[in-house]
Short mmCIF file of C-alpha atoms and ligand atoms in Angstrom, two decimals:
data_model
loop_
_atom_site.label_atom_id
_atom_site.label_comp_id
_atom_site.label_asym_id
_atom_site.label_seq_id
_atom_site.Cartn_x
_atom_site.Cartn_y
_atom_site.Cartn_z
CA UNK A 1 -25.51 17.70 -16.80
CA UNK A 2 -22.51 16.75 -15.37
CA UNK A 3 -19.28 18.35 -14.03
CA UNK A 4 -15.47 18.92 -15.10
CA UNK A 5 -13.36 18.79 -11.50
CA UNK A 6 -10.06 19.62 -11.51
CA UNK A 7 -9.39 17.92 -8.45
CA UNK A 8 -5.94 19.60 -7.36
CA UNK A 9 -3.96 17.11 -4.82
CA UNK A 10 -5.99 14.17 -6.14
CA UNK A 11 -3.06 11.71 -5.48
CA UNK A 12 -3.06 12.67 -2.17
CA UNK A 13 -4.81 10.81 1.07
CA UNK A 14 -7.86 12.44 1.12
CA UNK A 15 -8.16 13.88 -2.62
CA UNK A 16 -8.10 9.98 -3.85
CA UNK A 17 -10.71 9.16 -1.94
CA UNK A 18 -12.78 12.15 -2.98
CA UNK A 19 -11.98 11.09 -6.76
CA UNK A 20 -12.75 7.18 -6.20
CA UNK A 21 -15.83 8.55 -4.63
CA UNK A 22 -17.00 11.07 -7.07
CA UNK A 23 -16.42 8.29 -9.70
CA UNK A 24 -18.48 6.02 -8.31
CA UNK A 25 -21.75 8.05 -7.31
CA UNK A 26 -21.72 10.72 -10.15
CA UNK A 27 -22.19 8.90 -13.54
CA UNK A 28 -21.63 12.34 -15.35
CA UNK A 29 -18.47 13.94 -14.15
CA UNK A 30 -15.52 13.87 -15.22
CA UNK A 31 -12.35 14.53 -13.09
CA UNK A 32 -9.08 15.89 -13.96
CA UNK A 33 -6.65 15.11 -11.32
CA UNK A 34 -3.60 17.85 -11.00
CA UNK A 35 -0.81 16.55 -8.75
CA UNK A 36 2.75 17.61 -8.56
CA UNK A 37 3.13 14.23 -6.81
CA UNK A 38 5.45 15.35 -3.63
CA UNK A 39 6.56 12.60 -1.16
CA UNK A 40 2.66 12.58 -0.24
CA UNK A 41 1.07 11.88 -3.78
CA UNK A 42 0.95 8.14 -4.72
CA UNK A 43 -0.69 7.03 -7.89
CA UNK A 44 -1.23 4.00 -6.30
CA UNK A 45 -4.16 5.76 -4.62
CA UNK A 46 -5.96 5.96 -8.08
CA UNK A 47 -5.19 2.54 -8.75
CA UNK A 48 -7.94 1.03 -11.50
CA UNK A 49 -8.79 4.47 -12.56
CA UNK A 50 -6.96 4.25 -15.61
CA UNK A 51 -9.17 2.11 -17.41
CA UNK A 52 -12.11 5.10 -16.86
CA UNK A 53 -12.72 7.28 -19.79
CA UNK A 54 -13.66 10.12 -17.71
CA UNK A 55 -10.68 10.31 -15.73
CA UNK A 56 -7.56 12.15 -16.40
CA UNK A 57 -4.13 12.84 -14.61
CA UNK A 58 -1.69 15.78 -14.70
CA UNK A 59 1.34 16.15 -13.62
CA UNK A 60 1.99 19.47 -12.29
CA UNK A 61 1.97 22.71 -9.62
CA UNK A 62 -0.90 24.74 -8.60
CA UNK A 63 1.65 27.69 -8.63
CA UNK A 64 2.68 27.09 -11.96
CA UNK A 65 -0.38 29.29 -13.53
CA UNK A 66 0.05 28.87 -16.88
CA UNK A 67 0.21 24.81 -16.57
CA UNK A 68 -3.43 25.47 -14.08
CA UNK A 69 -4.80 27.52 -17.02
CA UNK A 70 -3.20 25.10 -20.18
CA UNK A 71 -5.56 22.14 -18.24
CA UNK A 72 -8.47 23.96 -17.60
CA UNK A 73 -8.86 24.67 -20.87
CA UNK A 74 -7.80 21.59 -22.46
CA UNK A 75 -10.53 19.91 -20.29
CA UNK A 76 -13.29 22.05 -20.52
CA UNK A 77 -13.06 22.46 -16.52
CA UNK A 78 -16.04 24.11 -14.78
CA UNK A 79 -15.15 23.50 -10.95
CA UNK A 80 -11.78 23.49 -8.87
CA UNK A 81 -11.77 21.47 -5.70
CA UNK A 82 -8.63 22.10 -4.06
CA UNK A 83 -6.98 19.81 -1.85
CA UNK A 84 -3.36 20.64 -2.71
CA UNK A 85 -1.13 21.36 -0.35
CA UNK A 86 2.07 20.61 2.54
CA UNK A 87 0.12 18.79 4.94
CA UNK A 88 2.04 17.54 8.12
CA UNK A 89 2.55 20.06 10.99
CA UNK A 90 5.68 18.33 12.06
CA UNK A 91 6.96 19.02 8.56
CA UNK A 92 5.67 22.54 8.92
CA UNK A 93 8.10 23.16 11.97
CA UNK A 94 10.49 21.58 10.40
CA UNK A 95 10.58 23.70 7.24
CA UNK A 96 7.58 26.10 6.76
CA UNK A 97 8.58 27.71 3.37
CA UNK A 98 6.90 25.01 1.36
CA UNK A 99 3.45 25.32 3.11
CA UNK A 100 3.24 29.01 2.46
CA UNK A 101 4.44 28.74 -1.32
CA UNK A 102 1.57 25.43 -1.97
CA UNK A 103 -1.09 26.50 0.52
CA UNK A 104 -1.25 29.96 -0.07
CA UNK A 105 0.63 31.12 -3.26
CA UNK A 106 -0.95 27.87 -4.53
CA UNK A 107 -4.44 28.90 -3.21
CA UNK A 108 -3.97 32.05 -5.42
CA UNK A 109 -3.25 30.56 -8.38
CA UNK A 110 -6.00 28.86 -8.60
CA UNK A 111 -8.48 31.36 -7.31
CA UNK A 112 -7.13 34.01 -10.31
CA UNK A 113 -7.72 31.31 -13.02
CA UNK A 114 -10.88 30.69 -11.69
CA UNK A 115 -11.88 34.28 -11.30
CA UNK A 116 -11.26 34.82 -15.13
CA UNK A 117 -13.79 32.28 -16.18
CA UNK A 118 -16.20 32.00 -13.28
CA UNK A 119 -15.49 28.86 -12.03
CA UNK A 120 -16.66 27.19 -9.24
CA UNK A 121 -14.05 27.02 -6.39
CA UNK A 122 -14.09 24.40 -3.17
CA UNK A 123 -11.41 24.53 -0.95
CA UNK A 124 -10.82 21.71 1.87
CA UNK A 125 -9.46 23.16 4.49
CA UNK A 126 -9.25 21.92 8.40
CA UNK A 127 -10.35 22.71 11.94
CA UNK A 128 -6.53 23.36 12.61
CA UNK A 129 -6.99 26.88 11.23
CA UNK A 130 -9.35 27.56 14.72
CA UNK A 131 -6.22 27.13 16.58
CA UNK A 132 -6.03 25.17 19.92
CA UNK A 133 -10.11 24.82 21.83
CA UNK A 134 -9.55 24.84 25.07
CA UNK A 135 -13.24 23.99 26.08
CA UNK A 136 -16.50 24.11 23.88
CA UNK A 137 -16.70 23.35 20.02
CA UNK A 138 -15.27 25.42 17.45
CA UNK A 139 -18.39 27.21 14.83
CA UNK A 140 -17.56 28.57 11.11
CA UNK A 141 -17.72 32.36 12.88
CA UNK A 142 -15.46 31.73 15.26
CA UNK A 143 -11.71 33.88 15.09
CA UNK A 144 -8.96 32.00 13.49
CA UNK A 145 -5.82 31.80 15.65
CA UNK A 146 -3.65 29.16 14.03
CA UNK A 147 -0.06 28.40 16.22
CA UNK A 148 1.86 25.91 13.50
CA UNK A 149 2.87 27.16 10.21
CA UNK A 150 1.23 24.81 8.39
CA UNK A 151 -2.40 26.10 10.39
CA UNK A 152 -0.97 29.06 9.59
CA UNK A 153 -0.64 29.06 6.09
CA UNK A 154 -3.72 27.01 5.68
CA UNK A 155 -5.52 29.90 7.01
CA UNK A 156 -4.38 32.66 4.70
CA UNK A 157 -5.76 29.85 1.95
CA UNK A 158 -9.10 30.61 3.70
CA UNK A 159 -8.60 34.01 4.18
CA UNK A 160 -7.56 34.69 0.21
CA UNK A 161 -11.24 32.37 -0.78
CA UNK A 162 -13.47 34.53 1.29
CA UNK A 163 -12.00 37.91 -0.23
CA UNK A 164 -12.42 36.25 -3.83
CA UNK A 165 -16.12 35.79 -2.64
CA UNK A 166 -16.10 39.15 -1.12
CA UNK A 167 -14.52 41.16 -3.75
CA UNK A 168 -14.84 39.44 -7.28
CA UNK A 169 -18.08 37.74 -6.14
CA UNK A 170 -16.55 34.08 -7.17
CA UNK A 171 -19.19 31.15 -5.82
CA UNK A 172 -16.77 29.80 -3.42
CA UNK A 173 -17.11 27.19 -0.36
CA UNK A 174 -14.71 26.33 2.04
CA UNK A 175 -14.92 22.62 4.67
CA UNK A 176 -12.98 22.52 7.35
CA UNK A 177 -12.62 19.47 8.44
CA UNK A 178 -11.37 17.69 11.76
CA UNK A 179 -8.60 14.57 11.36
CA UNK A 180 -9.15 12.25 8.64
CA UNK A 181 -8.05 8.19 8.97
CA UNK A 182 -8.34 5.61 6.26
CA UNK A 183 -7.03 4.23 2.81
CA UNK A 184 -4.24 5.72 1.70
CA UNK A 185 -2.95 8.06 4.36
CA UNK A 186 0.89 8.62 4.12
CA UNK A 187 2.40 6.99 7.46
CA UNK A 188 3.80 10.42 8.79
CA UNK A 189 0.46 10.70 10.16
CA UNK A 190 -0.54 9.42 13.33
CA UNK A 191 -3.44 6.37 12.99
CA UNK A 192 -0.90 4.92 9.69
CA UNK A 193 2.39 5.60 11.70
CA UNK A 194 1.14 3.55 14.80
CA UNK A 195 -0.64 1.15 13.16
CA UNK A 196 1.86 -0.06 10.97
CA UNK A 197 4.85 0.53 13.67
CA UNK A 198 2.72 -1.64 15.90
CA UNK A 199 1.95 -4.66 13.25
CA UNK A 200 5.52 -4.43 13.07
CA UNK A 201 6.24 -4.54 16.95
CA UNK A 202 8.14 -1.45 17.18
CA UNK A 203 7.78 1.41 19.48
CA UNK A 204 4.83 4.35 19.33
CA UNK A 205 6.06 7.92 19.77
CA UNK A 206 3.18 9.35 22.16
CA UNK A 207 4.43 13.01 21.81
CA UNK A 208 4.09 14.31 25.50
CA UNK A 209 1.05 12.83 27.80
CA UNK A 210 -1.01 11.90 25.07
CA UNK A 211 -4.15 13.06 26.44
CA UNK A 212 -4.13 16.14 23.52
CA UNK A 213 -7.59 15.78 21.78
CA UNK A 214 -8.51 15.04 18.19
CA UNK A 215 -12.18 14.04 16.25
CA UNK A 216 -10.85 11.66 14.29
CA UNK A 217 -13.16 11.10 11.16
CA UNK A 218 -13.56 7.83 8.75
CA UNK A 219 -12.15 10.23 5.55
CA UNK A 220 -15.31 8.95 3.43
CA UNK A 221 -17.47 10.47 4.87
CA UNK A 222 -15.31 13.70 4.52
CA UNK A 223 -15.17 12.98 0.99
CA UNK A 224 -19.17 12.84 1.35
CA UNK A 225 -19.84 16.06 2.91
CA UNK A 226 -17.54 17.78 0.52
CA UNK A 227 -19.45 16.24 -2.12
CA UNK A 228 -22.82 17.27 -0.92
CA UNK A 229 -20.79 21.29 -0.52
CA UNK A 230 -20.26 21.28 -3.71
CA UNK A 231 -23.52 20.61 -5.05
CA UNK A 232 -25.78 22.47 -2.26
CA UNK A 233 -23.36 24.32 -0.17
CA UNK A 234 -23.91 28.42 -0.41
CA UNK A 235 -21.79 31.09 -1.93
CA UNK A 236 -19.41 32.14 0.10
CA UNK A 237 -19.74 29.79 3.10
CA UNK A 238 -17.71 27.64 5.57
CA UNK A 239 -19.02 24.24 6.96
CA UNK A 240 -17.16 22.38 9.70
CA UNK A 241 -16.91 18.41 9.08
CA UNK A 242 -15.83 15.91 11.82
CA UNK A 243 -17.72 13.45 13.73
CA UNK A 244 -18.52 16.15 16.63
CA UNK A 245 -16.67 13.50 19.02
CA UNK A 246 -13.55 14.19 20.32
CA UNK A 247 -11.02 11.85 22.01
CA UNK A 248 -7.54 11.86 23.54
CA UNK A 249 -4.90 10.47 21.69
CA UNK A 250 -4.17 7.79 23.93
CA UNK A 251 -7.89 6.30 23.88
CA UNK A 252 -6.90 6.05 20.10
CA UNK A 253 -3.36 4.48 20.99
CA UNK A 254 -5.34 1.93 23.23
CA UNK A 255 -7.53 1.12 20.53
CA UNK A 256 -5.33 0.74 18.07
CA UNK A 257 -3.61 -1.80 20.40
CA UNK A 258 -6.63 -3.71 21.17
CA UNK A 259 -7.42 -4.30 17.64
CA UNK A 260 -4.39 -5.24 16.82
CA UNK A 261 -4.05 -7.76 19.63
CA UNK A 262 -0.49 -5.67 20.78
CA UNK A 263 0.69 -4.72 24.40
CA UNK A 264 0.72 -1.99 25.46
CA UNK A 265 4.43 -2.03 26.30
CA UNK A 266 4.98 -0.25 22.59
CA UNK A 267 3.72 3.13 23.60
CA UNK A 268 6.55 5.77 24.90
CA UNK A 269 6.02 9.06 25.51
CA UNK A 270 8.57 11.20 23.95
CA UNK A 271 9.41 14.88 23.65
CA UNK A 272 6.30 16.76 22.99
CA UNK A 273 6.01 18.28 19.30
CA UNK A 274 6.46 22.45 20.16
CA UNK A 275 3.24 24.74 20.42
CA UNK A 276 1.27 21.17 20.22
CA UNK A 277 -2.42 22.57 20.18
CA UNK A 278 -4.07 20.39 22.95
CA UNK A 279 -7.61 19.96 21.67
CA UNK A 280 -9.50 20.38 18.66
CA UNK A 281 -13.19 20.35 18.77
CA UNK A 282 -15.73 21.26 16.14
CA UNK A 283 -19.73 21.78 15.84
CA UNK A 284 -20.97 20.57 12.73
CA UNK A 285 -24.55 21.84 13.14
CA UNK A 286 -24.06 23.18 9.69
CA UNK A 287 -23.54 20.18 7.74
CA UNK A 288 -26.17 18.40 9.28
CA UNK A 289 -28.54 21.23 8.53
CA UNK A 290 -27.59 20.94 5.14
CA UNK A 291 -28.45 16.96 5.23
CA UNK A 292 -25.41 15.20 6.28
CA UNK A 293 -24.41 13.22 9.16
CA UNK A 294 -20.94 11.28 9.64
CA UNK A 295 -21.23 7.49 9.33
CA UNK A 296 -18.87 6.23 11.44
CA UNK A 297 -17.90 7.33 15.24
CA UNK A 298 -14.27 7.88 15.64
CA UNK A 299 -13.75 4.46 17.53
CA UNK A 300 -15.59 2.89 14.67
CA UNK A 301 -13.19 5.15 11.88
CA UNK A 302 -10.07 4.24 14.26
CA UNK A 303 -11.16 0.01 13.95
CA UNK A 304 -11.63 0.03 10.25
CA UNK A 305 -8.83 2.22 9.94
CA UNK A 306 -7.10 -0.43 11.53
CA UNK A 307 -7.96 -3.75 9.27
CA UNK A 308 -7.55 -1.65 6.18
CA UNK A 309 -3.72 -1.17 6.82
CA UNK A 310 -3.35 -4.89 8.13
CA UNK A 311 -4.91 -6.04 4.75
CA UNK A 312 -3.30 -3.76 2.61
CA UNK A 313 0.68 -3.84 3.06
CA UNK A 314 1.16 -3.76 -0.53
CA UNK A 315 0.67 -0.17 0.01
CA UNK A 316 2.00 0.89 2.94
CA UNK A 317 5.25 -1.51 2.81
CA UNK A 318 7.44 0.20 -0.06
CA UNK A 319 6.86 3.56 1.50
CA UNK A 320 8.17 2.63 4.91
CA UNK A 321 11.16 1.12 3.57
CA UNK A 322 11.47 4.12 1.38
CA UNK A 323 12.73 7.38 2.07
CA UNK A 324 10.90 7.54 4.72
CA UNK A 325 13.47 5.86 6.52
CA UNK A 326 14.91 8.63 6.64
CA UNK A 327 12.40 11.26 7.42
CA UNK A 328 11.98 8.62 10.39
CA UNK A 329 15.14 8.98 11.97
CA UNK A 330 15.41 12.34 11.56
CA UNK A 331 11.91 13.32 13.96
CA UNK A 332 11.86 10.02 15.79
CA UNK A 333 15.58 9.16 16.52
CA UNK A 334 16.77 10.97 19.30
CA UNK A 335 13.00 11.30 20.72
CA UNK A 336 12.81 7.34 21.25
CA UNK A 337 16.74 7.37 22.67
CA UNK A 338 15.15 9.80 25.59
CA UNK A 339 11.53 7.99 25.53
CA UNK A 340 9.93 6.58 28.60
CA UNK A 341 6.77 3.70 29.21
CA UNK A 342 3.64 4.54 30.61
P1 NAD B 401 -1.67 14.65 1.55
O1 NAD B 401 -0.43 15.25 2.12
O2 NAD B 401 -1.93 13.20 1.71
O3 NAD B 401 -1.75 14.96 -0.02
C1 NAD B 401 -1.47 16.20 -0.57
C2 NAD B 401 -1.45 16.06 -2.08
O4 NAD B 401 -1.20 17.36 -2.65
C3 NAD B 401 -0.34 15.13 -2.59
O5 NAD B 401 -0.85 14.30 -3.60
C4 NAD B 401 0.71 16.10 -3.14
O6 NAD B 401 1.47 15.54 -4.18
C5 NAD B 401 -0.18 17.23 -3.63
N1 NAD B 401 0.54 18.53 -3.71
C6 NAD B 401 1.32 19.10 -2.75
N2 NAD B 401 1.81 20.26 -3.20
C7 NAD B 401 1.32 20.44 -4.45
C8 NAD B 401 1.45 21.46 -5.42
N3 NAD B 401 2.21 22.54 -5.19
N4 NAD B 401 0.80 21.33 -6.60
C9 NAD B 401 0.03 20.24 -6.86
N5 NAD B 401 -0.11 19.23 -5.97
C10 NAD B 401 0.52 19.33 -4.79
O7 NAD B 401 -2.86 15.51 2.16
P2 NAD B 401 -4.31 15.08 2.65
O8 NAD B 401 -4.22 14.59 4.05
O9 NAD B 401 -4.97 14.25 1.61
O10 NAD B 401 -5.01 16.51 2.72
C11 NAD B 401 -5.70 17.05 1.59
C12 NAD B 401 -6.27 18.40 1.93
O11 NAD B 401 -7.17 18.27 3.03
C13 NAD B 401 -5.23 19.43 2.37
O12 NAD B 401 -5.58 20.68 1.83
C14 NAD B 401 -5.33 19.44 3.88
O13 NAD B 401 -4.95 20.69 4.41
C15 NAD B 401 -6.80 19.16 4.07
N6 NAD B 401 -7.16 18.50 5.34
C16 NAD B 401 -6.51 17.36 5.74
C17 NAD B 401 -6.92 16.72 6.90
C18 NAD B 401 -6.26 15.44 7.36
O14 NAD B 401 -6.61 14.94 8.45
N7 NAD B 401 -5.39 14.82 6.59
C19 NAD B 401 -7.96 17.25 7.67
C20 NAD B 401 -8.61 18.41 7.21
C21 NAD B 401 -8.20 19.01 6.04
P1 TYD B 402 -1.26 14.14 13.20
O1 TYD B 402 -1.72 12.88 12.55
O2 TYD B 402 0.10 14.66 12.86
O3 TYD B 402 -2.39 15.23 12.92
P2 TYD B 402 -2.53 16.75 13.48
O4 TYD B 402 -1.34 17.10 14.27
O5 TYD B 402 -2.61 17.51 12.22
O6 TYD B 402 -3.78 16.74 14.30
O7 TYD B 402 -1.31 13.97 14.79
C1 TYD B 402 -2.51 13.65 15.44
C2 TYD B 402 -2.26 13.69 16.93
O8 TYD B 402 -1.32 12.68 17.28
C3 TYD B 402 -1.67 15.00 17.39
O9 TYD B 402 -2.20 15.33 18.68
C4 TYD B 402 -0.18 14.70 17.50
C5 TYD B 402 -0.16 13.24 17.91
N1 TYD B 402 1.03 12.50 17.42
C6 TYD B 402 1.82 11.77 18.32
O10 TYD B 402 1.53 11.72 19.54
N2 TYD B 402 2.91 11.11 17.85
C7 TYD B 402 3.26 11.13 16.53
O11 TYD B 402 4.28 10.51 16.16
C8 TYD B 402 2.45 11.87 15.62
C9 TYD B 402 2.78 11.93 14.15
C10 TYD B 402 1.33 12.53 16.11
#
């Protein structure tokens, strides 16, 4: 029998791809998308979806309860994946009151309507919440010590799931998972932002010396493990996603670079973004116990990160000439007046 999802920041980077790929390999769901559609939710992400009977879209908040409840019922919804919520940590230091209200009042919203009718709750969450790894890999017992607000509020999210487990005995899962690149990721972020600035020869902000680490992961095969969660994962557990690799941010810089056939002349280093967590660095023992294994190494996720933005400007053009001029100038403005070359 198939599923109902309510698939909660579906217009988003990473919830998109989940939806194109639940569409595709599950004959018998159906998905409800619910997306407030901030700066970071595109429906050009669900492009072609219209046309499918068993997709729906909503416009709305995950705090607004009675608008979660109204389309749960109206669409006979059985499971919430969550991947709502204020993403960027520069954002987050910017102006952390929106990441507390969507990732955690958000988070409870959701859990309470799913707590009256049993449903089955996923939450995505990310390796950020671990905090900053300064040697070894980060496992699902390990203490949570975010430093940025948005880790920070991400990690109450978590926190609020488990005692929903705990206490009301809701069948809940939680992945954390490490960077994602691919289709569809708004160009605040760092593969889209330098990929893009360097197609269009300007500069890349390195923030600091650039050798911080990340395990940057092709985002389907996120959308994959979540998938198999869902379906197999236990009550009450956390699983780790991410390639197991990570790599310093200028290795990725270089690569970009390479692909793209640009010097490396465009990279400055500018002012370092504050209480930057150095490395991030998962073990996801876990997921491959429970029959998964990531598809693509980070170089390979960084390449074909890489061609998808070169052959897909329709998408990234308008939002770069969009308000996100704006947002641009604002975080990057002064930091490129003081930059320096490698
Ligand atoms: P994104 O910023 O691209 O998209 C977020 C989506 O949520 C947007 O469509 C936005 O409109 C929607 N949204 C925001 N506030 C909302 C609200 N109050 N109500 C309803 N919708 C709202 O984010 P993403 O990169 O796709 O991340 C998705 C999830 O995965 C997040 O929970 C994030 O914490 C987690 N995650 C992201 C990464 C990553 O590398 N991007 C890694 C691990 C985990
Ligand atoms: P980002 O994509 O913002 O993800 P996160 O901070 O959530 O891991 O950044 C990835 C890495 O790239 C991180 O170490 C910060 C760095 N970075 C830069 O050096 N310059 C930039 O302009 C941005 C956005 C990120």
């Amino acid at each position: 029998m198939g599923r109902t999802l309510l698939v909660t920041g579906g217009a988003g980077f990473i919830g998109a791809n989940y939806v194109h790929h639940v569409l595709a390999s599950h004959a018998e769901d159906k998905v409800v998308v619910f997306d407030k559609l901030t700066y970071a939710g595109n429906l050009d992400n669900l492009r072609g979806l219209d046309a499918d009977p068993r997709y729906t879209f909503v416009h709305a908040d995950i705090c607004d309860r009675a608008a979660v409840e109204r389309t749960i019922e109206a669409h006979g919804v059985d499971t919430i994946v969550n991947f709502a919520a204020e993403t960027h940590v520069d954002r987050s230091i910017d102006e952390p009151g929106s990441f507390i209200h969507t990732d955690v009042v958000g988070t409870y919203t959701l859990l309470e309507a799913a707590r009256d009718r049993g449903l089955r709750y996923h939450q995505v969450s990310t390796d950020e919440v671990y905090g900053h790894v300064a040697e070894g890999d980060s496992t699902e017992s390990d203490p949570l010590v975010p430093r940025s607000p948005y880790a920070a509020s991400k990690t109450g999210g978590d926190l609020l799931v488990n005692a929903y487990h705990v206490t009301y005995g809701l069948y809940t899962t939680i992945t954390r998972g490490s960077n994602n690149i691919g289709p569809y990721q708004y160009p605040e972020k760092v593969l889209p932002l330098f990929t893009t600035n360097a197609m269009e020869d300007q500069p890349l902000p390195v923030y600091g010396d650039g050798l911080q680490e990340r395990d940057y992961q092709w985002v389907g095969d996120h959308c994959e493990a979540i998938d198999l969660v869902l379906r197999e994962g236990r009550p009450g557990e956390v699983y780790n996603v991410g390639t197991g690799t990570s790599i310093p941010n200028l290795e990725m810089v270089q690569l970009i670079l390479d692909s793209l056939g640009k010097p490396r002349s465009l990279i400055r280093h500018v002012a370092d973004r504050p209480g930057h967590d150095r490395r991030y660095s998962i073990d996801n023992a876990k997921m491959r116990a429970l029959g998964w294994q990531p598809r693509h190494s980070p170089q390979d996720a960084i390449r074909k990160t890489v061609q998808w933005y070169v052959e897909n400007r329709w998408w990234w053009e308008p939002i770069k000439s969009g308000e996100f001029r704006a947002y641009y100038e604002k975080m990057y403005g002064h930091r490129l007046a003081d930059a320096h070359s490698s």
